[in-house]
Amino acid sequence: MRDAERLVEQQYAMLLRRDVARLPDLYAPEAFYSMPGVTVRPIELPALLRTWTGAFGDLRVDPLGAVRTGGGAAVELRWSGTHTGTLHSPFGTVAPTGRQVSWEVAEVVRARRGRIVSWRSYFDWSQLLDTLGVRLDGLSRAAQHDSLALPV
């Protein structure tokens, strides 16, 4: 669906410009955005994505491929950046390591009537944390069962 592809491109462009305040405008009111460990409503999305741009000040998104699906699009991409800020994960917080990292992500986006109705982002937290030099057993076990805590 061309709507979904256009909306995906718009969201990535807004993220790379660090213009995330208007991201909820791309979403239908009943929509959601999810990634491993957290699901948010559109109004909460700017705060979630600011945690990523805060943790990786030079965050980049490199598309690897995309396919249209019934009512949406599936996108494969590589995120990369230098870990210069605190990373909030479902397993706890990770202090800046200064490491340059990249990780692959698959995203499935569905759209209806020109708005995103669901955005599911899939990636391997353990691979990302391992690349940062963080072992899961070194993070809070209690945090492993809590949803992602976003800074206010």
PDB file of C-alpha atoms in Angstrom:
ATOM      1  CA  MET A   1       0.000   0.000   0.000  1.00  0.00           C
ATOM      2  CA  ARG A   2       1.482   3.296  -1.072  1.00  0.00           C
ATOM      3  CA  ASP A   3       0.040   5.129   1.952  1.00  0.00           C
ATOM      4  CA  ALA A   4       2.051   2.937   4.313  1.00  0.00           C
ATOM      5  CA  GLU A   5       5.281   3.403   2.356  1.00  0.00           C
ATOM      6  CA  ARG A   6       4.797   7.174   2.284  1.00  0.00           C
ATOM      7  CA  LEU A   7       4.056   7.260   6.025  1.00  0.00           C
ATOM      8  CA  VAL A   8       7.108   5.121   6.806  1.00  0.00           C
ATOM      9  CA  GLU A   9       9.322   7.484   4.812  1.00  0.00           C
ATOM     10  CA  GLN A  10       7.781  10.468   6.604  1.00  0.00           C
ATOM     11  CA  GLN A  11       8.370   8.961  10.041  1.00  0.00           C
ATOM     12  CA  TYR A  12      12.007   8.119   9.306  1.00  0.00           C
ATOM     13  CA  ALA A  13      12.601  11.613   7.891  1.00  0.00           C
ATOM     14  CA  MET A  14      11.050  13.224  10.975  1.00  0.00           C
ATOM     15  CA  LEU A  15      13.151  11.023  13.269  1.00  0.00           C
ATOM     16  CA  LEU A  16      16.377  11.862  11.449  1.00  0.00           C
ATOM     17  CA  ARG A  17      15.542  15.593  11.646  1.00  0.00           C
ATOM     18  CA  ARG A  18      14.808  15.059  15.354  1.00  0.00           C
ATOM     19  CA  ASP A  19      11.346  16.494  14.611  1.00  0.00           C
ATOM     20  CA  VAL A  20       9.399  13.896  16.583  1.00  0.00           C
ATOM     21  CA  ALA A  21       6.787  16.132  18.235  1.00  0.00           C
ATOM     22  CA  ARG A  22       4.476  15.854  15.205  1.00  0.00           C
ATOM     23  CA  LEU A  23       4.797  12.078  14.788  1.00  0.00           C
ATOM     24  CA  PRO A  24       1.375  11.416  16.390  1.00  0.00           C
ATOM     25  CA  ASP A  25      -0.185  13.282  13.431  1.00  0.00           C
ATOM     26  CA  LEU A  26       0.815  10.347  11.195  1.00  0.00           C
ATOM     27  CA  TYR A  27      -1.188   7.909  13.328  1.00  0.00           C
ATOM     28  CA  ALA A  28      -4.876   7.121  13.680  1.00  0.00           C
ATOM     29  CA  PRO A  29      -6.197   7.819  17.214  1.00  0.00           C
ATOM     30  CA  GLU A  30      -6.566   4.085  18.034  1.00  0.00           C
ATOM     31  CA  ALA A  31      -3.100   3.207  16.647  1.00  0.00           C
ATOM     32  CA  PHE A  32      -0.094   1.835  18.497  1.00  0.00           C
ATOM     33  CA  TYR A  33       3.678   1.577  18.086  1.00  0.00           C
ATOM     34  CA  SER A  34       5.459  -1.419  19.571  1.00  0.00           C
ATOM     35  CA  MET A  35       9.001  -2.669  19.950  1.00  0.00           C
ATOM     36  CA  PRO A  36      10.354  -5.482  22.113  1.00  0.00           C
ATOM     37  CA  GLY A  37       9.443  -4.595  25.679  1.00  0.00           C
ATOM     38  CA  VAL A  38       7.129  -1.653  25.089  1.00  0.00           C
ATOM     39  CA  THR A  39       3.944  -0.605  23.337  1.00  0.00           C
ATOM     40  CA  VAL A  40       2.863   3.039  23.228  1.00  0.00           C
ATOM     41  CA  ARG A  41      -0.001   5.116  21.927  1.00  0.00           C
ATOM     42  CA  PRO A  42       0.799   7.748  19.282  1.00  0.00           C
ATOM     43  CA  ILE A  43       0.858  10.568  21.867  1.00  0.00           C
ATOM     44  CA  GLU A  44       3.645   8.692  23.746  1.00  0.00           C
ATOM     45  CA  LEU A  45       5.744   8.004  20.652  1.00  0.00           C
ATOM     46  CA  PRO A  46       7.798  11.239  20.693  1.00  0.00           C
ATOM     47  CA  ALA A  47       9.052  10.487  24.225  1.00  0.00           C
ATOM     48  CA  LEU A  48       9.961   6.928  23.242  1.00  0.00           C
ATOM     49  CA  LEU A  49      11.899   8.004  20.152  1.00  0.00           C
ATOM     50  CA  ARG A  50      13.629  10.801  22.083  1.00  0.00           C
ATOM     51  CA  THR A  51      15.104   8.098  24.318  1.00  0.00           C
ATOM     52  CA  TRP A  52      16.756   6.626  21.206  1.00  0.00           C
ATOM     53  CA  THR A  53      17.998   9.944  19.805  1.00  0.00           C
ATOM     54  CA  GLY A  54      19.194  10.844  23.313  1.00  0.00           C
ATOM     55  CA  ALA A  55      21.117   7.587  23.661  1.00  0.00           C
ATOM     56  CA  PHE A  56      22.515   7.764  20.112  1.00  0.00           C
ATOM     57  CA  GLY A  57      22.986  11.433  19.234  1.00  0.00           C
ATOM     58  CA  ASP A  58      24.114  10.575  15.705  1.00  0.00           C
ATOM     59  CA  LEU A  59      21.414   7.926  15.153  1.00  0.00           C
ATOM     60  CA  ARG A  60      21.110   6.875  11.516  1.00  0.00           C
ATOM     61  CA  VAL A  61      18.576   4.718   9.702  1.00  0.00           C
ATOM     62  CA  ASP A  62      19.682   2.890   6.565  1.00  0.00           C
ATOM     63  CA  PRO A  63      16.912   1.075   4.658  1.00  0.00           C
ATOM     64  CA  LEU A  64      17.890  -2.387   3.436  1.00  0.00           C
ATOM     65  CA  GLY A  65      14.658  -3.332   1.703  1.00  0.00           C
ATOM     66  CA  ALA A  66      10.886  -3.086   1.777  1.00  0.00           C
ATOM     67  CA  VAL A  67       7.896  -5.013   0.517  1.00  0.00           C
ATOM     68  CA  ARG A  68       4.252  -4.096   0.284  1.00  0.00           C
ATOM     69  CA  THR A  69       1.870  -6.167   2.313  1.00  0.00           C
ATOM     70  CA  GLY A  70      -1.903  -6.274   2.397  1.00  0.00           C
ATOM     71  CA  GLY A  71      -2.730  -2.883   3.874  1.00  0.00           C
ATOM     72  CA  GLY A  72       0.829  -1.948   4.726  1.00  0.00           C
ATOM     73  CA  ALA A  73       4.545  -2.411   4.302  1.00  0.00           C
ATOM     74  CA  ALA A  74       7.353  -4.472   5.809  1.00  0.00           C
ATOM     75  CA  VAL A  75      10.709  -2.743   6.059  1.00  0.00           C
ATOM     76  CA  GLU A  76      14.171  -4.068   6.862  1.00  0.00           C
ATOM     77  CA  LEU A  77      16.758  -1.539   7.982  1.00  0.00           C
ATOM     78  CA  ARG A  78      19.932  -0.970   9.900  1.00  0.00           C
ATOM     79  CA  TRP A  79      20.034   1.504  12.770  1.00  0.00           C
ATOM     80  CA  SER A  80      23.457   2.773  13.792  1.00  0.00           C
ATOM     81  CA  GLY A  81      25.006   5.386  16.013  1.00  0.00           C
ATOM     82  CA  THR A  82      27.417   6.199  18.803  1.00  0.00           C
ATOM     83  CA  HIS A  83      26.166   5.447  22.304  1.00  0.00           C
ATOM     84  CA  THR A  84      26.706   8.845  23.944  1.00  0.00           C
ATOM     85  CA  GLY A  85      23.624   9.058  26.197  1.00  0.00           C
ATOM     86  CA  THR A  86      21.695   6.853  28.597  1.00  0.00           C
ATOM     87  CA  LEU A  87      19.868   4.004  26.877  1.00  0.00           C
ATOM     88  CA  HIS A  88      16.580   2.993  28.499  1.00  0.00           C
ATOM     89  CA  SER A  89      15.816  -0.658  27.864  1.00  0.00           C
ATOM     90  CA  PRO A  90      13.254  -3.117  29.203  1.00  0.00           C
ATOM     91  CA  PHE A  91      16.169  -4.591  31.175  1.00  0.00           C
ATOM     92  CA  GLY A  92      17.208  -1.356  32.865  1.00  0.00           C
ATOM     93  CA  THR A  93      19.265   1.665  31.912  1.00  0.00           C
ATOM     94  CA  VAL A  94      22.647   1.548  30.212  1.00  0.00           C
ATOM     95  CA  ALA A  95      25.128   4.352  30.853  1.00  0.00           C
ATOM     96  CA  PRO A  96      26.887   5.771  27.778  1.00  0.00           C
ATOM     97  CA  THR A  97      29.660   3.496  26.506  1.00  0.00           C
ATOM     98  CA  GLY A  98      30.968   5.647  23.650  1.00  0.00           C
ATOM     99  CA  ARG A  99      30.766   2.616  21.359  1.00  0.00           C
ATOM    100  CA  GLN A 100      29.677   2.831  17.746  1.00  0.00           C
ATOM    101  CA  VAL A 101      27.063   0.185  17.109  1.00  0.00           C
ATOM    102  CA  SER A 102      24.613  -0.969  14.482  1.00  0.00           C
ATOM    103  CA  TRP A 103      21.696  -3.359  14.660  1.00  0.00           C
ATOM    104  CA  GLU A 104      19.164  -4.666  12.216  1.00  0.00           C
ATOM    105  CA  VAL A 105      15.449  -4.072  12.576  1.00  0.00           C
ATOM    106  CA  ALA A 106      12.368  -5.377  10.793  1.00  0.00           C
ATOM    107  CA  GLU A 107       9.258  -3.209  10.916  1.00  0.00           C
ATOM    108  CA  VAL A 108       5.722  -4.051   9.884  1.00  0.00           C
ATOM    109  CA  VAL A 109       3.490  -1.041   9.341  1.00  0.00           C
ATOM    110  CA  ARG A 110      -0.222  -1.060   8.575  1.00  0.00           C
ATOM    111  CA  ALA A 111      -2.111   1.995   7.353  1.00  0.00           C
ATOM    112  CA  ARG A 112      -5.727   2.824   6.696  1.00  0.00           C
ATOM    113  CA  ARG A 113      -7.194   5.979   5.205  1.00  0.00           C
ATOM    114  CA  GLY A 114      -3.812   7.697   5.063  1.00  0.00           C
ATOM    115  CA  ARG A 115      -2.827   7.125   8.716  1.00  0.00           C
ATOM    116  CA  ILE A 116      -0.746   4.516  10.499  1.00  0.00           C
ATOM    117  CA  VAL A 117      -2.862   2.089  12.522  1.00  0.00           C
ATOM    118  CA  SER A 118      -0.021  -0.128  13.762  1.00  0.00           C
ATOM    119  CA  TRP A 119       3.776  -0.053  13.699  1.00  0.00           C
ATOM    120  CA  ARG A 120       5.603  -3.113  14.982  1.00  0.00           C
ATOM    121  CA  SER A 121       9.375  -2.890  15.256  1.00  0.00           C
ATOM    122  CA  TYR A 122      11.311  -6.139  15.785  1.00  0.00           C
ATOM    123  CA  PHE A 123      14.945  -6.384  16.857  1.00  0.00           C
ATOM    124  CA  ASP A 124      17.131  -8.379  19.220  1.00  0.00           C
ATOM    125  CA  TRP A 125      17.812  -6.457  22.447  1.00  0.00           C
ATOM    126  CA  SER A 126      20.417  -9.004  23.556  1.00  0.00           C
ATOM    127  CA  GLN A 127      22.422  -8.471  20.362  1.00  0.00           C
ATOM    128  CA  LEU A 128      22.326  -4.684  20.778  1.00  0.00           C
ATOM    129  CA  LEU A 129      23.265  -4.850  24.462  1.00  0.00           C
ATOM    130  CA  ASP A 130      26.051  -7.335  23.742  1.00  0.00           C
ATOM    131  CA  THR A 131      27.465  -4.977  21.094  1.00  0.00           C
ATOM    132  CA  LEU A 132      27.462  -2.257  23.757  1.00  0.00           C
ATOM    133  CA  GLY A 133      29.425  -4.586  26.038  1.00  0.00           C
ATOM    134  CA  VAL A 134      26.510  -5.067  28.442  1.00  0.00           C
ATOM    135  CA  ARG A 135      25.554  -8.460  29.802  1.00  0.00           C
ATOM    136  CA  LEU A 136      21.905  -8.992  30.681  1.00  0.00           C
ATOM    137  CA  ASP A 137      22.847 -10.515  34.034  1.00  0.00           C
ATOM    138  CA  GLY A 138      24.530  -7.197  34.864  1.00  0.00           C
ATOM    139  CA  LEU A 139      21.243  -5.308  34.571  1.00  0.00           C
ATOM    140  CA  SER A 140      18.449  -5.223  37.093  1.00  0.00           C
ATOM    141  CA  ARG A 141      16.439  -8.466  37.089  1.00  0.00           C
ATOM    142  CA  ALA A 142      13.423  -6.562  38.436  1.00  0.00           C
ATOM    143  CA  ALA A 143      13.538  -4.265  35.416  1.00  0.00           C
ATOM    144  CA  GLN A 144      13.360  -7.287  33.116  1.00  0.00           C
ATOM    145  CA  HIS A 145       9.681  -7.676  33.955  1.00  0.00           C
ATOM    146  CA  ASP A 146       8.690  -4.016  33.938  1.00  0.00           C
ATOM    147  CA  SER A 147       7.705  -2.085  30.838  1.00  0.00           C
ATOM    148  CA  LEU A 148      10.180   0.387  29.425  1.00  0.00           C
ATOM    149  CA  ALA A 149      10.371   3.363  31.795  1.00  0.00           C
ATOM    150  CA  LEU A 150      10.586   6.563  29.803  1.00  0.00           C
ATOM    151  CA  PRO A 151      12.164   9.667  31.320  1.00  0.00           C
ATOM    152  CA  VAL A 152       9.748  12.530  31.747  1.00  0.00           C
TER     153      VAL A 152
END
